[in-house]
Amino acid sequence: GLYRLRFQFSPDNVTIEATPESTTEQGDDNAAREEFHAYKWKEVPEGYEVVYEEEDEELRLYRIDYENSKSNFIHYMQNDVSLYTTSITYDEEKGYKHKIRLRDDLEAYSISDGRRNTIFYENDGYLFEFMSDQPEETILEYIEMSGVLEYEN
């Protein structure tokens, strides 16, 4: 990757910040930047519907929120790691934090604040965030179903 992610865990959140791999070639980042490519879900989990969707090429982010009739939710966000510092809710006491492998070459963090569980990872210069009130296993099923991992760079 062009960026190294720095994670700062505090008792109630994790902050994710990107630092450039090399400091020698500062140059004009924007000139070399490829156009934003939103990694959209290939299918919606059963029983859920889209309640919010936003795609902004200029801000280089895509987000979508799903809900079902029981008010369960799935929040998905993709953004350019170099432009944002992201903060995700987390709770040291009520929740958990560990690394998981999504693919042989792709490691993710799985964190929780006891109510909301989030799996996030960096790929292709983007930060991907899957948050839900469902357990980790279910979120992993959503990630699988979304097809987001299958996009070719």
Short mmCIF file of C-alpha atoms in Angstrom, two decimals:
data_model
loop_
_atom_site.label_atom_id
_atom_site.label_comp_id
_atom_site.label_asym_id
_atom_site.label_seq_id
_atom_site.Cartn_x
_atom_site.Cartn_y
_atom_site.Cartn_z
CA GLY A 1 0.00 0.00 0.00
CA LEU A 2 0.98 3.61 -0.44
CA TYR A 3 -0.05 4.33 3.12
CA ARG A 4 0.63 2.84 6.46
CA LEU A 5 -2.33 2.87 8.80
CA ARG A 6 -1.83 4.03 12.35
CA PHE A 7 -4.33 2.80 14.92
CA GLN A 8 -4.78 4.51 18.22
CA PHE A 9 -6.89 2.58 20.67
CA SER A 10 -8.34 4.49 23.58
CA PRO A 11 -10.85 3.04 26.06
CA ASP A 12 -13.86 4.18 24.01
CA ASN A 13 -12.77 4.41 20.39
CA VAL A 14 -10.14 3.61 17.81
CA THR A 15 -8.74 6.32 15.57
CA ILE A 16 -7.40 5.33 12.17
CA GLU A 17 -5.00 7.60 10.38
CA ALA A 18 -2.93 7.05 7.26
CA THR A 19 0.69 8.05 7.02
CA PRO A 20 2.47 7.95 3.65
CA GLU A 21 4.90 5.04 3.26
CA SER A 22 7.68 7.24 1.90
CA THR A 23 8.22 10.86 2.77
CA THR A 24 10.63 11.50 -0.09
CA GLU A 25 8.10 11.75 -2.92
CA GLN A 26 5.72 14.33 -1.59
CA GLY A 27 4.89 15.89 -4.96
CA ASP A 28 1.31 16.53 -5.93
CA ASP A 29 -0.79 13.68 -4.60
CA ASN A 30 -3.91 14.72 -6.45
CA ALA A 31 -2.37 14.50 -9.90
CA ALA A 32 -1.53 10.84 -9.44
CA ARG A 33 -4.78 9.95 -7.75
CA GLU A 34 -7.02 7.62 -9.70
CA GLU A 35 -10.69 8.33 -9.97
CA PHE A 36 -12.78 7.22 -7.04
CA HIS A 37 -14.25 3.77 -7.41
CA ALA A 38 -17.14 2.92 -5.08
CA TYR A 39 -17.16 -0.72 -3.98
CA LYS A 40 -20.92 -1.21 -3.90
CA TRP A 41 -22.70 -4.25 -2.53
CA LYS A 42 -23.71 -6.84 -5.08
CA GLU A 43 -26.73 -7.86 -3.03
CA VAL A 44 -28.69 -6.67 -0.04
CA PRO A 45 -29.03 -9.03 2.94
CA GLU A 46 -32.48 -10.61 3.15
CA GLY A 47 -35.07 -8.53 4.96
CA TYR A 48 -32.97 -5.35 4.82
CA GLU A 49 -33.58 -2.23 2.80
CA VAL A 50 -31.52 0.82 2.00
CA VAL A 51 -32.33 3.74 4.29
CA TYR A 52 -29.46 6.01 3.27
CA GLU A 53 -26.91 6.07 0.46
CA GLU A 54 -24.29 8.62 -0.44
CA GLU A 55 -21.55 8.61 -3.02
CA ASP A 56 -19.24 11.58 -3.30
CA GLU A 57 -16.40 11.42 -5.79
CA GLU A 58 -14.94 14.69 -4.65
CA LEU A 59 -14.84 13.66 -1.00
CA ARG A 60 -13.87 10.16 -2.15
CA LEU A 61 -16.34 8.34 0.01
CA TYR A 62 -19.26 5.97 -0.33
CA ARG A 63 -21.64 4.96 2.43
CA ILE A 64 -24.83 3.02 2.65
CA ASP A 65 -27.08 2.15 5.57
CA TYR A 66 -29.48 -0.79 5.66
CA GLU A 67 -32.24 -1.54 8.15
CA ASN A 68 -34.77 -4.30 8.58
CA SER A 69 -38.24 -4.33 10.13
CA LYS A 70 -36.78 -5.19 13.56
CA SER A 71 -34.61 -2.03 13.39
CA ASN A 72 -31.40 -4.03 13.04
CA PHE A 73 -28.89 -2.06 11.05
CA ILE A 74 -25.86 -2.43 8.82
CA HIS A 75 -23.65 0.57 8.15
CA TYR A 76 -21.06 0.33 5.38
CA MET A 77 -18.54 2.99 4.56
CA GLN A 78 -15.64 3.22 2.15
CA ASN A 79 -13.33 6.21 2.13
CA ASP A 80 -9.93 7.30 0.93
CA VAL A 81 -7.53 6.56 3.79
CA SER A 82 -5.27 9.45 2.87
CA LEU A 83 -8.01 12.07 3.28
CA TYR A 84 -9.68 11.08 6.51
CA THR A 85 -8.97 10.32 10.09
CA THR A 86 -11.65 7.87 11.07
CA SER A 87 -12.89 7.23 14.56
CA ILE A 88 -14.88 4.09 15.39
CA THR A 89 -16.68 3.45 18.66
CA TYR A 90 -15.18 0.76 20.86
CA ASP A 91 -15.38 -0.23 24.52
CA GLU A 92 -12.51 -1.88 26.33
CA GLU A 93 -14.72 -3.36 29.04
CA LYS A 94 -18.02 -4.22 27.33
CA GLY A 95 -16.60 -4.96 23.90
CA TYR A 96 -13.68 -6.73 22.26
CA LYS A 97 -10.85 -6.11 19.83
CA HIS A 98 -8.95 -8.63 17.72
CA LYS A 99 -7.52 -9.23 14.28
CA ILE A 100 -9.13 -11.56 11.78
CA ARG A 101 -8.17 -12.75 8.32
CA LEU A 102 -10.67 -12.01 5.55
CA ARG A 103 -8.45 -13.53 2.86
CA ASP A 104 -4.94 -14.92 2.85
CA ASP A 105 -3.58 -11.50 2.03
CA LEU A 106 -6.09 -9.36 3.90
CA GLU A 107 -6.17 -8.74 7.60
CA ALA A 108 -8.96 -6.87 9.36
CA TYR A 109 -9.74 -5.62 12.81
CA SER A 110 -12.93 -6.66 14.54
CA ILE A 111 -13.97 -4.37 17.39
CA SER A 112 -17.04 -3.81 19.51
CA ASP A 113 -18.44 -1.34 22.01
CA GLY A 114 -20.75 -4.00 23.41
CA ARG A 115 -23.64 -2.89 21.23
CA ARG A 116 -22.20 -2.07 17.83
CA ASN A 117 -19.69 -4.37 16.21
CA THR A 118 -17.37 -3.21 13.46
CA ILE A 119 -15.02 -4.98 11.09
CA PHE A 120 -12.66 -2.69 9.25
CA TYR A 121 -9.66 -3.04 6.97
CA GLU A 122 -7.60 -1.14 4.44
CA ASN A 123 -7.36 -2.26 0.83
CA ASP A 124 -6.31 -0.50 -2.35
CA GLY A 125 -5.92 2.86 -0.57
CA TYR A 126 -9.42 2.76 0.90
CA LEU A 127 -10.67 2.12 4.39
CA PHE A 128 -13.66 -0.22 4.52
CA GLU A 129 -15.93 -0.26 7.52
CA PHE A 130 -18.79 -2.69 8.21
CA MET A 131 -20.75 -1.88 11.37
CA SER A 132 -23.84 -3.62 12.72
CA ASP A 133 -25.71 -4.57 15.85
CA GLN A 134 -25.33 -8.18 14.69
CA PRO A 135 -22.56 -10.51 15.95
CA GLU A 136 -19.17 -10.76 14.27
CA GLU A 137 -20.04 -14.04 12.47
CA THR A 138 -23.06 -12.37 10.87
CA ILE A 139 -21.04 -9.33 9.80
CA LEU A 140 -18.54 -11.70 8.18
CA GLU A 141 -21.46 -13.25 6.26
CA TYR A 142 -22.54 -9.76 5.15
CA ILE A 143 -19.00 -8.99 3.95
CA GLU A 144 -18.97 -12.25 2.01
CA MET A 145 -22.42 -11.57 0.53
CA SER A 146 -21.64 -7.94 -0.33
CA GLY A 147 -19.04 -9.04 -2.88
CA VAL A 148 -16.88 -6.07 -1.86
CA LEU A 149 -13.83 -8.35 -1.49
CA GLU A 150 -14.22 -9.59 -5.05
CA TYR A 151 -13.65 -6.26 -6.78
CA GLU A 152 -10.54 -6.22 -8.90
CA ASN A 153 -8.21 -3.31 -8.16
#
